[in-house]
Coordinates of C-alpha atoms in Angstrom, one line a residue:
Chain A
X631 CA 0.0 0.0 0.0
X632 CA 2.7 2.1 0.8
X633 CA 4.0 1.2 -2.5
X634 CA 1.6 2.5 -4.5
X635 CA 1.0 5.6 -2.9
X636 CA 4.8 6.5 -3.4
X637 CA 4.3 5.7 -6.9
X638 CA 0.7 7.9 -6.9
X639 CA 3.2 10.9 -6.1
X640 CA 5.8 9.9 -8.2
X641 CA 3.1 9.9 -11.4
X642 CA 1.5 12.9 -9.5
X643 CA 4.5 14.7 -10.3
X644 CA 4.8 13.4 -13.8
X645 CA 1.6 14.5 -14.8
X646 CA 2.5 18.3 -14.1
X647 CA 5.1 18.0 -16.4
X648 CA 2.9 19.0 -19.7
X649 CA 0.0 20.4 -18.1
X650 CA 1.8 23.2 -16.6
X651 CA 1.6 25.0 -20.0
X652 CA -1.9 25.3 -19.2
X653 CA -1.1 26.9 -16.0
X654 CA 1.1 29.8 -18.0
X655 CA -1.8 29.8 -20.7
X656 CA -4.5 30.7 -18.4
X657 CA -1.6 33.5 -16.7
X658 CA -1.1 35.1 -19.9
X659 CA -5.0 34.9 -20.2
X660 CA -5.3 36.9 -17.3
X661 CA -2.5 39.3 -18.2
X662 CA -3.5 40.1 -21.8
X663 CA -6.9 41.2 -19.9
X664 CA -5.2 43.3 -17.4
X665 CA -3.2 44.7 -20.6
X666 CA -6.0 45.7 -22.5
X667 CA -7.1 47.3 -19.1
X668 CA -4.2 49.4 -18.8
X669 CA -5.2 50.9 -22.4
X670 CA -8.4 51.9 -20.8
X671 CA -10.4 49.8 -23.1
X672 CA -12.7 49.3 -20.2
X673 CA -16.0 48.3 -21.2
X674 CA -16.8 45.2 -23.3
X675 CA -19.4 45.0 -26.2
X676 CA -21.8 42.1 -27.0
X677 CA -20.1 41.1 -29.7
X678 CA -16.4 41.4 -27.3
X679 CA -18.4 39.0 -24.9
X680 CA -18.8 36.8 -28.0
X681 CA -15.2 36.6 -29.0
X682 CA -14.6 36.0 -24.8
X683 CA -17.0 33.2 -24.7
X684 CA -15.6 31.2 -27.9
X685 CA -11.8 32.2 -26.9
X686 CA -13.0 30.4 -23.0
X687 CA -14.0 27.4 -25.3
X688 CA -11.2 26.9 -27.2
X689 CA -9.2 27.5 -24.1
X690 CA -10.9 24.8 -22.5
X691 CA -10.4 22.4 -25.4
X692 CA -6.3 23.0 -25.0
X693 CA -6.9 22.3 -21.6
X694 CA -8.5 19.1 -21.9
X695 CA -6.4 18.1 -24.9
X696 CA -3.1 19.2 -22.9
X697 CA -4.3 16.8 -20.2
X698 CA -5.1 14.2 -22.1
X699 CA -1.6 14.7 -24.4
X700 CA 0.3 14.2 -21.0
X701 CA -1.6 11.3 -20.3
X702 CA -0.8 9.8 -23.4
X703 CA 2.8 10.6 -23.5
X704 CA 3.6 8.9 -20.3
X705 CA 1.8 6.3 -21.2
X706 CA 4.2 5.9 -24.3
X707 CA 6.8 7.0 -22.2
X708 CA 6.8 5.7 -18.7
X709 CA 4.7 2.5 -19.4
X710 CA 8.5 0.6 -19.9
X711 CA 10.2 1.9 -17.0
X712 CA 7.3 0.7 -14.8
X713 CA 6.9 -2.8 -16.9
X714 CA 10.6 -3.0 -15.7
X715 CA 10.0 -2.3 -12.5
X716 CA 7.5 -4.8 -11.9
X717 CA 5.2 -1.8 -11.0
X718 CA 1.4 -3.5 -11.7
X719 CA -0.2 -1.7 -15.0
X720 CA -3.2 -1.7 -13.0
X721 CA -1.3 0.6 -10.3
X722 CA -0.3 2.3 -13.0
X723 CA -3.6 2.7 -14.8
X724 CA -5.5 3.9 -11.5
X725 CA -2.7 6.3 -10.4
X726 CA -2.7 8.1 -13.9
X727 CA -6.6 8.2 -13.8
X728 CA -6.3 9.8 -10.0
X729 CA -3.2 12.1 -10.7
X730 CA -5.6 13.7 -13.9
X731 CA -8.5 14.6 -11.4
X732 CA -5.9 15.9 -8.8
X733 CA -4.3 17.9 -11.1
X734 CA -8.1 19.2 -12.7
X735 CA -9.1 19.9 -9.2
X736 CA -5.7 21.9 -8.3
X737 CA -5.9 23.8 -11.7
X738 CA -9.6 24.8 -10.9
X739 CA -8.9 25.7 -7.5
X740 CA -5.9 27.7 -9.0
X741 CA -8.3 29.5 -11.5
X742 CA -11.4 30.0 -8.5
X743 CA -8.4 31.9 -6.9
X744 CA -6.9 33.6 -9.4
X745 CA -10.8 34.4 -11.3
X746 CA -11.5 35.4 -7.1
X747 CA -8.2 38.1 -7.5
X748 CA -9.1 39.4 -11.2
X749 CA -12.6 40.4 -10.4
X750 CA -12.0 42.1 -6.8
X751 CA -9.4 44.2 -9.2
X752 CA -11.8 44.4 -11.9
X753 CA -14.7 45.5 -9.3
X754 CA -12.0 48.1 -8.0
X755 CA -11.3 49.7 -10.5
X756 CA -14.8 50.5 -12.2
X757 CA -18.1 49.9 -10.8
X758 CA -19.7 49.5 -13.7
X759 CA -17.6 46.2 -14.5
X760 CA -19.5 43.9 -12.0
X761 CA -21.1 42.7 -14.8
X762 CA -18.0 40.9 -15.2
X763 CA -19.0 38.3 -13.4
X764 CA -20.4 36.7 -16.4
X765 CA -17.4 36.3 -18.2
X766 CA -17.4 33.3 -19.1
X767 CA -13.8 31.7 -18.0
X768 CA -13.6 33.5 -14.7
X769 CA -14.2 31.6 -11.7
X770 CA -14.9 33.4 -8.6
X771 CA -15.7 33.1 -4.9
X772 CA -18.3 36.0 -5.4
X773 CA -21.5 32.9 -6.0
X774 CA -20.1 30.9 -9.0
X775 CA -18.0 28.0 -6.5
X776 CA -21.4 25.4 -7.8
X777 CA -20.0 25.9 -11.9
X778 CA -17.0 25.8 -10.7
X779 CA -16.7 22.6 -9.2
X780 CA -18.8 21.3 -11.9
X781 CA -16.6 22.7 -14.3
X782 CA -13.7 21.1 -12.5
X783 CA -15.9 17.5 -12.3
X784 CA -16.7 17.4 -16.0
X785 CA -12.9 18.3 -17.0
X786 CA -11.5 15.6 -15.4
X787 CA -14.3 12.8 -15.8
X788 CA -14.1 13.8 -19.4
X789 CA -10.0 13.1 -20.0
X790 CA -11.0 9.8 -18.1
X791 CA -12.6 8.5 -20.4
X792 CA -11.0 9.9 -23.1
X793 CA -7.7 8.2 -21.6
X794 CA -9.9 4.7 -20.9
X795 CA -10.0 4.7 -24.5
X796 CA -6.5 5.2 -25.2
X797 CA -5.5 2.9 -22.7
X798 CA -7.0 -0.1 -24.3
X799 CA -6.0 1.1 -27.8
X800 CA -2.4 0.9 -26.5
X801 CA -3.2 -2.4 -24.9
X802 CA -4.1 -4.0 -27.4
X803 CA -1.8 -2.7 -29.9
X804 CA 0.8 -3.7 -27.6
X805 CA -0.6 -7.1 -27.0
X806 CA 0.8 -10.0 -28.5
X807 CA -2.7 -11.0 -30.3
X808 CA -3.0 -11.4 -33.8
X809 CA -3.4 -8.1 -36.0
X810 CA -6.6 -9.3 -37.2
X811 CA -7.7 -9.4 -33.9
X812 CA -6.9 -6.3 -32.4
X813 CA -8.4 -4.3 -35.2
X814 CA -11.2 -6.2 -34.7
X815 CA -11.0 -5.2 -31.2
X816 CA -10.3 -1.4 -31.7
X817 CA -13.0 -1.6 -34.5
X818 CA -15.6 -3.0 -31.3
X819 CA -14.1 -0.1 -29.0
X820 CA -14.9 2.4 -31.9
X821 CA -18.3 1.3 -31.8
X822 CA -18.4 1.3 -28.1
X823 CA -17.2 5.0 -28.7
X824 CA -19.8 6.2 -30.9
X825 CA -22.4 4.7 -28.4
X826 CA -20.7 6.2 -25.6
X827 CA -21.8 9.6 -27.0
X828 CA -24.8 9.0 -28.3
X829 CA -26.4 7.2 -25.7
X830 CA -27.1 10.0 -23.0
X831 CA -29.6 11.9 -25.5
X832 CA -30.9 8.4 -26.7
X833 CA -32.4 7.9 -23.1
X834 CA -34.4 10.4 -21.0
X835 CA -32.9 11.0 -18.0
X836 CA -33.7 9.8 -14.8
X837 CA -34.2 13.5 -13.8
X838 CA -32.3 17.2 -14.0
X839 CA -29.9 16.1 -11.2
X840 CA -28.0 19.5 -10.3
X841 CA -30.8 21.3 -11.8
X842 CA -31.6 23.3 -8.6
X843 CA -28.1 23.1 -7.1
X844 CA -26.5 25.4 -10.3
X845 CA -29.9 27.3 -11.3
X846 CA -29.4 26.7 -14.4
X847 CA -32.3 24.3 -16.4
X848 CA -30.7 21.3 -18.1
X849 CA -32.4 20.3 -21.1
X850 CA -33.1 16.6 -21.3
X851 CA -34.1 13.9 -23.6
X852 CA -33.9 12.5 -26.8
X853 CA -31.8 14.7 -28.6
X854 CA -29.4 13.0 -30.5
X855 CA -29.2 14.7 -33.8
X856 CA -27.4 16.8 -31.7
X857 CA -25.3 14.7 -30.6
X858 CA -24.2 13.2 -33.6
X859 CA -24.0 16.7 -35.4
X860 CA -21.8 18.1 -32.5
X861 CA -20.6 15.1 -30.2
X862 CA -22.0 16.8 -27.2
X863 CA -25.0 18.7 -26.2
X864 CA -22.6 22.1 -26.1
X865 CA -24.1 23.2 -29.4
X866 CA -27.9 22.5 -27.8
X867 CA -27.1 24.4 -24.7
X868 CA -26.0 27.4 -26.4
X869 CA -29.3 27.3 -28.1
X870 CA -31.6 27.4 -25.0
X871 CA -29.2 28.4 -21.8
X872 CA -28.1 31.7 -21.0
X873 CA -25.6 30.0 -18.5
X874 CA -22.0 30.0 -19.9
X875 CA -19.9 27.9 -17.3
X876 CA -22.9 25.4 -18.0
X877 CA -22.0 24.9 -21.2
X878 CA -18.6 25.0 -21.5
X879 CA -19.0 21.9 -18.9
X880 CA -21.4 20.8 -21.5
X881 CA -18.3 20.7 -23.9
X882 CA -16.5 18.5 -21.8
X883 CA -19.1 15.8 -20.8
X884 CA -22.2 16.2 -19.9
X885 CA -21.9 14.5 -16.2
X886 CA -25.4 15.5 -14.7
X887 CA -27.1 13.4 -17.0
X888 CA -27.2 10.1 -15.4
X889 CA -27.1 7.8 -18.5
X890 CA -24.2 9.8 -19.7
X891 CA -22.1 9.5 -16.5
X892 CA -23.6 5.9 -16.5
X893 CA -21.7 5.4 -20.0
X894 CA -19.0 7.1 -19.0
X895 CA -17.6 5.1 -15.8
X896 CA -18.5 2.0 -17.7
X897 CA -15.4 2.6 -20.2
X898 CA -13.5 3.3 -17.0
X899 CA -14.2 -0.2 -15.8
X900 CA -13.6 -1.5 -19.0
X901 CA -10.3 0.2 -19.5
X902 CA -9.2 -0.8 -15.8
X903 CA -10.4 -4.6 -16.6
X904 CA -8.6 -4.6 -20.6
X905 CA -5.4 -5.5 -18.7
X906 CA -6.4 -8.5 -17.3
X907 CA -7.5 -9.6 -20.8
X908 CA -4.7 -8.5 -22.6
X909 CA -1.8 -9.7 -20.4
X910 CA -3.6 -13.3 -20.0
X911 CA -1.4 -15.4 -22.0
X912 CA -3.3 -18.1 -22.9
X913 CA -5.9 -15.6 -24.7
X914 CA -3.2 -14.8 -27.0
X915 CA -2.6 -18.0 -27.8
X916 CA -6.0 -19.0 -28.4
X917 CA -6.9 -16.1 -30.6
X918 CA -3.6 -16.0 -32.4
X919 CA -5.1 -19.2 -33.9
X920 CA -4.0 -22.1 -31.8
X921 CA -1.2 -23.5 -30.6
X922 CA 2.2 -21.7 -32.1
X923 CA 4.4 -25.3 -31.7
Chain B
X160 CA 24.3 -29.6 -17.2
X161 CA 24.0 -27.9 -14.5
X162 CA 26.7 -25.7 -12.6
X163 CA 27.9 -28.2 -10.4
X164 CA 30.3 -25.5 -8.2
X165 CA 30.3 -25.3 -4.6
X166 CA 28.5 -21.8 -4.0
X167 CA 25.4 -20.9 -3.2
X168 CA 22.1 -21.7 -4.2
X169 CA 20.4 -19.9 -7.3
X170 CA 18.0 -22.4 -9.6
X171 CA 17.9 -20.4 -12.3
X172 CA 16.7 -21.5 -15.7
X173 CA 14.2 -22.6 -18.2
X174 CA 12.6 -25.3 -19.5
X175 CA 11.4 -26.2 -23.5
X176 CA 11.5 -22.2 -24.2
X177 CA 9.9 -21.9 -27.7
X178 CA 9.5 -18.4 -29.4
X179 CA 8.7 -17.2 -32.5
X180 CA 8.5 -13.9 -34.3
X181 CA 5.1 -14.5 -37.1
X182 CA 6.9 -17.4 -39.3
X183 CA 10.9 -17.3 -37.4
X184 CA 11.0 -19.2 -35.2
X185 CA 13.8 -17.9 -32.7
X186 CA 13.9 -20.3 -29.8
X187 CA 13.4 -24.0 -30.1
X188 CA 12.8 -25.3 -26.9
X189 CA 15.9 -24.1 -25.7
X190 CA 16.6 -25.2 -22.0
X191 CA 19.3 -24.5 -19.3
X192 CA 19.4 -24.4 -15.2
X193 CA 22.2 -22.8 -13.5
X194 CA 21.9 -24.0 -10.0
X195 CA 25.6 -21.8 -8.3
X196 CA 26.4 -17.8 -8.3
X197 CA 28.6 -16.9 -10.4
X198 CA 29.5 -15.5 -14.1
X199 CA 28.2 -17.1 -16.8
X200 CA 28.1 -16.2 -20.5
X201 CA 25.8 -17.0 -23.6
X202 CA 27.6 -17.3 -26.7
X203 CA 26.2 -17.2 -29.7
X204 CA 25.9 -15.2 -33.7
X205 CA 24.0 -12.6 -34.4
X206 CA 20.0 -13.2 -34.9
X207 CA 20.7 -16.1 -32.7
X208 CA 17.9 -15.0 -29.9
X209 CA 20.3 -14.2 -26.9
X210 CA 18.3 -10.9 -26.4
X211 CA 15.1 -12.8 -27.3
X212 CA 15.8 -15.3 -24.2
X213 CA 16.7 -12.7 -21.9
X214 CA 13.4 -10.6 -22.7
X215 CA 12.4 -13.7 -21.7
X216 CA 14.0 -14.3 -18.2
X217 CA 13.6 -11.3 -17.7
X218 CA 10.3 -11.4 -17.4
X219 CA 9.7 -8.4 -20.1
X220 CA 8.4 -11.1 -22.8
X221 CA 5.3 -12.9 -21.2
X222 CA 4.4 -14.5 -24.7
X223 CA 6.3 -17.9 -25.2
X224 CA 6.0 -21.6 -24.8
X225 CA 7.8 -23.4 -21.7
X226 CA 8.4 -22.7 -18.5
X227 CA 10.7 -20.8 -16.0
X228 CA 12.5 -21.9 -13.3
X229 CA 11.9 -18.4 -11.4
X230 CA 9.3 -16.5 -11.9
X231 CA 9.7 -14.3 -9.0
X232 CA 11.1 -11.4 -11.4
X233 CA 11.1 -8.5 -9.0
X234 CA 14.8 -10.4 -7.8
X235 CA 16.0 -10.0 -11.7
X236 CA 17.8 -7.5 -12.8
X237 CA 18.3 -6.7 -16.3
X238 CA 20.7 -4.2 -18.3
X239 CA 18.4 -4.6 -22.0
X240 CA 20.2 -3.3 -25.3
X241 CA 16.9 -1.4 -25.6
X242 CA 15.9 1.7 -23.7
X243 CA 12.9 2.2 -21.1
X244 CA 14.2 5.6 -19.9
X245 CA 11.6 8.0 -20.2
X246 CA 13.3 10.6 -22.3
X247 CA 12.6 13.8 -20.0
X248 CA 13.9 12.1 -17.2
X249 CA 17.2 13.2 -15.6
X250 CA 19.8 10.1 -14.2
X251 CA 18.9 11.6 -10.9
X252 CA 15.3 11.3 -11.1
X253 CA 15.9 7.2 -12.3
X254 CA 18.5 6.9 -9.6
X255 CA 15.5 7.9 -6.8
X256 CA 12.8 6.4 -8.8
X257 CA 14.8 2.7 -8.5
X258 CA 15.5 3.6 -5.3
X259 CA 11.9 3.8 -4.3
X260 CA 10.6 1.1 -5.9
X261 CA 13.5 -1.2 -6.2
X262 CA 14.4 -2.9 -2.4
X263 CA 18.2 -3.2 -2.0
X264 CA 18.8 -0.9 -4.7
X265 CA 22.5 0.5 -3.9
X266 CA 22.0 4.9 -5.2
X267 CA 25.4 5.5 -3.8
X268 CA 27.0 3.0 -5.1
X269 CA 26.2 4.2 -8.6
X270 CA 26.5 7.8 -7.5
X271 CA 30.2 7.3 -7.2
X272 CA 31.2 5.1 -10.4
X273 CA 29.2 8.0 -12.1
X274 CA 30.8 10.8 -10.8
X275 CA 34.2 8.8 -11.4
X276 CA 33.4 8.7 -15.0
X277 CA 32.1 12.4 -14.9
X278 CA 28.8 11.9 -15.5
X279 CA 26.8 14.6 -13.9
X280 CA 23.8 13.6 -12.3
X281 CA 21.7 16.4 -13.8
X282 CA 22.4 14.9 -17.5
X283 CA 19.1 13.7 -19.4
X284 CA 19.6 10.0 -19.9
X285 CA 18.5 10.4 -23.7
X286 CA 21.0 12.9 -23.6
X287 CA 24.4 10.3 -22.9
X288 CA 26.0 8.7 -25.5
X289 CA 25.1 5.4 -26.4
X290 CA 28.3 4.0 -24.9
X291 CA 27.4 6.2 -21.6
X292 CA 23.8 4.9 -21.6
X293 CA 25.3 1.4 -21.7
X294 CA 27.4 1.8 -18.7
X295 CA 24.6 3.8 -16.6
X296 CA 22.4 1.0 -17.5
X297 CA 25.1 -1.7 -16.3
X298 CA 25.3 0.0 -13.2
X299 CA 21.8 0.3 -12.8
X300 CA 21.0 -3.6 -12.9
X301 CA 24.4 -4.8 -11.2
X302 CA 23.8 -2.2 -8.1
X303 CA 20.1 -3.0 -8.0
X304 CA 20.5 -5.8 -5.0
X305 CA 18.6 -8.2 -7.2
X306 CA 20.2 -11.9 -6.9
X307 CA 20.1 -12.8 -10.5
X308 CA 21.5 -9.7 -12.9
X309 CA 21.2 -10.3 -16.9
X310 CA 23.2 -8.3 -18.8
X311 CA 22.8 -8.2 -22.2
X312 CA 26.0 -7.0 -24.1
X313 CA 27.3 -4.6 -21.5
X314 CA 30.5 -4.1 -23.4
X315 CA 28.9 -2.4 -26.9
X316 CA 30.0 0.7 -27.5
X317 CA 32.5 1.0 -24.4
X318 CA 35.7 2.9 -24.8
X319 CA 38.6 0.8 -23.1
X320 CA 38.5 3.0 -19.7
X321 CA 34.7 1.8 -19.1
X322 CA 35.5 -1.8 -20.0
X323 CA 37.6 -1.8 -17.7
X324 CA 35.6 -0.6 -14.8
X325 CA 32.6 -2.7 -16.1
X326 CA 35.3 -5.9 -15.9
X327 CA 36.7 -4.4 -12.4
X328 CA 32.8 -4.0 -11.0
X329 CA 32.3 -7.4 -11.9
X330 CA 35.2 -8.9 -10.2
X331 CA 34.1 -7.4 -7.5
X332 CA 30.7 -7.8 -7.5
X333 CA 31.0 -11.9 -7.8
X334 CA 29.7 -14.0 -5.1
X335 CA 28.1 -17.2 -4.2
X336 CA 25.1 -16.0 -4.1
X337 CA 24.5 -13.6 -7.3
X338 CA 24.5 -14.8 -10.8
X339 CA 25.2 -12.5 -13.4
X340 CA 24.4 -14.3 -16.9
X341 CA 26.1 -12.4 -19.6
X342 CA 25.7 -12.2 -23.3
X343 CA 28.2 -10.8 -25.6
X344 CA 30.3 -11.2 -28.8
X345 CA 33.3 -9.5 -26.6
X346 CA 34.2 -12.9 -25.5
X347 CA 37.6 -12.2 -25.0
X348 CA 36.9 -9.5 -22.4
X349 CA 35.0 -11.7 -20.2
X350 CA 37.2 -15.1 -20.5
X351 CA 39.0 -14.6 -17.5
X352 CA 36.0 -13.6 -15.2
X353 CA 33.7 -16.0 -16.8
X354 CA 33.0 -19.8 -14.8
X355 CA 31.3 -20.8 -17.8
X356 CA 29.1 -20.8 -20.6
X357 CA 26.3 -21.8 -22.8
X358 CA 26.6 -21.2 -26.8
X359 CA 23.2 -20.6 -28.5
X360 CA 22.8 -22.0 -31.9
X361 CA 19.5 -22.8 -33.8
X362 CA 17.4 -21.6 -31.4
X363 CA 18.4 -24.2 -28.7
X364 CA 21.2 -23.8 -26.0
X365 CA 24.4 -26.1 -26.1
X366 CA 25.5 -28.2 -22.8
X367 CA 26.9 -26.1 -19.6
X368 CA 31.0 -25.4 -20.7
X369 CA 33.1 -25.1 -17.7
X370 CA 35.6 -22.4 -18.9
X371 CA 38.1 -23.9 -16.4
X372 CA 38.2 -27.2 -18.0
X373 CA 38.2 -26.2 -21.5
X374 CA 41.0 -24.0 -21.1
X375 CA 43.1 -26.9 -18.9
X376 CA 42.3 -29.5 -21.4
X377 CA 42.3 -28.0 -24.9
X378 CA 44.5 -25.6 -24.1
X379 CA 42.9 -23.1 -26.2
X380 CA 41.6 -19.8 -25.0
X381 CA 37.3 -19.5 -24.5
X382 CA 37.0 -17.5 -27.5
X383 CA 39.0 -19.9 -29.8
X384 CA 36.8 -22.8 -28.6
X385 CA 33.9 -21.1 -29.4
X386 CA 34.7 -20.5 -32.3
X387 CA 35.4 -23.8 -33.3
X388 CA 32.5 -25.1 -32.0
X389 CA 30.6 -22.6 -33.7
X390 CA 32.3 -22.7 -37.4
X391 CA 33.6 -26.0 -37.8
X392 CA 31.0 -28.4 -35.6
X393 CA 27.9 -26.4 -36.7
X394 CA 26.0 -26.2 -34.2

């Protein structure tokens, strides 16, 4: 046990290694802001708050991507120094998944603070900038900690199971099975994929969980034109909701919808469990097409 | 065949080890037991699966037929031709990552033979040259306190200084109790640290050669028997 907490910090500390840039992304972010500030271009226009919202977006897709990238590249990476080291690829699966949401839930924290900073400055220096509070990347302790947190929650479940995928991939390329064989198997996963994002607007809910909690009214049911057209419901929600931290959650994965989340922890599992498939010998054997003597 | 020397106990071995690569097959139920501590080599050409059957003992390749005589791998060490560094990581950072996860594992030890070859800590391993690389990872697996250390050609690329410490470590690294199972074409740099040897040929491993005895018998050197064996018996 004590093992595999030291190695939880020592792949803790890994997974900072690329993410940081989205630490320094989100700083210069902040200062370009402050900078246009300083040239007293103080108030913001509609179509400002436009460009703001779709610059948060893409933001947030670097973020995620930047997460899942470093994810990836250890897994390329470190996967043979652990194999070496006889550290369990289960331990190793597990530790990666927990170091993401560790480091999600520090980034956030670091942007609730920072967000907190920027608009007691922005509040400061102009009344007439409390509307602020509505932009749409800043996180703040002034009422928005319930976005936040599912901002930080859909982040991290969302390079989960982004990385669940990517985990078996790599398995099973890796594995010693037959090619025929593991396309077939990445050809299944593909499929699994597309149902994995279609499935939480083929379903009606079970109910608009966080609903009250974030004020904010989730739209569900079958929507999945949607779905298909944009992979998420991020494209719907900008239709109906006024709410922007709701939908750049949206973006990510849509984690108050309970099939969706359902869906979600179900690749998890599978990606936690393709190990025990992949490393079992005899299953090679067998579907490499019999015995090899 | 076994290592009939008075030293203490190792077992270590395989049994009908088959292996193939799609259609080549590379080991044909090769099988071998060392039962003493000691050095002992395999001999063999090129393409004749030395790395592939230490992959194997190693515990790196799962995928073969047969069967292991030990199969508790976390006491194996093994200096591979290939590399596992990660290539951002810094010979510090490996030094405390084996340390933490690796029981036995000797940091200092290695500290000093690196700072006696001026290798600073701080380097990026991908950043050595490949002879460098070599040497870090022979210290790595024959300071790692396992019992059993497989070192797969530990003298390539080596300038003469660095064979020579790699020769001296091993001198005086040999006991009873530790194996170190070598392959290598630098035959004549291990002859006279070498107990014996096996020489791998058509994907199955010759009888145990006692270097003692061949030299005292034939009166020819390791390397010259080897090759004869090799070139003129065709094995």
């Amino acid at each position: 046990m004590k093992k595999i907490f030291k190695f939880f910090l020592f792949d803790l500390k890994r997974t900072f290694l690329v993410p940081a840039i989205a630490v320094v992304l989100y700083i210069i972010n902040a200062a370009t802001e402050f900078g246009a500030m300083g040239r007293d271009l103080l108030s913001f226009s509609v179509s400002g708050f436009e460009k703001a919202d779709k610059a948060a977006e893409i933001y947030l897709y670097i973020f995620c991507g930047l997460i899942l990238a470093s994810l990836i590249y250890r897994t390329v990476t470190d996967d043979k120094l652990f194999k070496k080291a006889r550290i369990d690829p289960k331990t190793v699966f597990l530790s990666r998944l927990f170091s993401a949401a560790v480091f999600c839930f520090l980034f956030a924290t670091f942007a609730l603070l920072l967000g907190t900073a920027r608009l007691a400055i922005l509040k400061n220096r102009n009344e007439d900038m409390f509307y602020v509070k509505d932009y749409p990347f800043i996180f703040s302790l002034f009422g928005k900690r319930g976005t936040y947190m599912l901002f930080g929650l859909s982040v991290g479940f969302s390079v989960a199971v982004a990385y669940s995928f990517v985990f078996m991939i790599h398995q099973a390329i890796t594995s010693d099975f037959h090619p025929a064989a593991k396309v077939a198997f990445i050809a299944a996963l593909a499929a699994v994929g597309v149902f994995a994002l279609v499935v939480p607007y083929r379903f009606v809910s079970v109910g608009n969980v966080g609903t009250s909690v974030y004020g904010a009214g989730l739209p569900v049911g079958n929507i999945s034109y949607a779905a298909i057209r944009n992979f998420t419901a991020a494209h719907y929600y900008q239709q109906v909701l006024p709410s922007p931290v709701v939908i750049k959650c949206a973006v990510c994965w849509n984690i108050l919808h309970i099939p969706a989340l359902v869906v979600g922890a179900a690749i998890i599992i599978l990606g936690f469990l393709s190990h025990s498939f992949f490393s079992i010998k005899e299953n090679a054997d067998y579907i490499y097409g019999g015995k090899k003597k | 065949m076994a290592y009939e020397e008075n030293r203490g106990k190792i077992n270590f071995g395989g049994e009908l080890i088959y292996k193939r690569y799609g259609k080549k097959t590379v080991l044909n139920n090769a099988s071998f037991r060392i039962e003493r501590g000691g050095i002992v080599g395999i001999f063999g050409l090129n393409g004749a699966g030395k790395t592939t059957l230490l992959n194997i003992l190693s515990g790196l390749d799962g995928n073969f037929k047969g069967s292991l005589l030990k199969t508790d791998f976390t006491d194996v060490a093994y200096a591979s031709q290939k590399d596992f560094f990660p290539p951002d990581m810094r010979i510090k950072d490996y030094l405390n990552f084996e340390a933490t996860f690796s029981e036995g594992f000797d940091k200092e030890k290695i500290r000093g033979k690196l700072a006696a070859a001026k290798i600073s800590e701080k380097s990026f391993i991908f950043s050595l040259s490949s002879g460098l690389k070599q040497y870090f990872k022979f210290l790595s697996a024959v300071f790692g306190g396992k019992s059993v250390v497989l070192l797969d050609e530990p003298f390539s690329n080596l300038d003469v200084n660095l064979r020579g410490e790699v020769v001296n470590t091993l001198i005086d690294l040999t006991d009873e109790n530790r194996l170190f199972l070598i392959t290598t074409h630098e035959i004549k740099e291990l002859e006279r640290l070498i107990d014996g040897f096996f020489i791998l040929s058509g994907g199955a491993l010759s009888e145990y050669y006692d270097a003692e005895e061949i030299v005292g018998k034939s009166g020819k050197s390791v390397e010259e028997f080897y090759r004869e064996t090799v070139n003129e018996k065709n094995i």
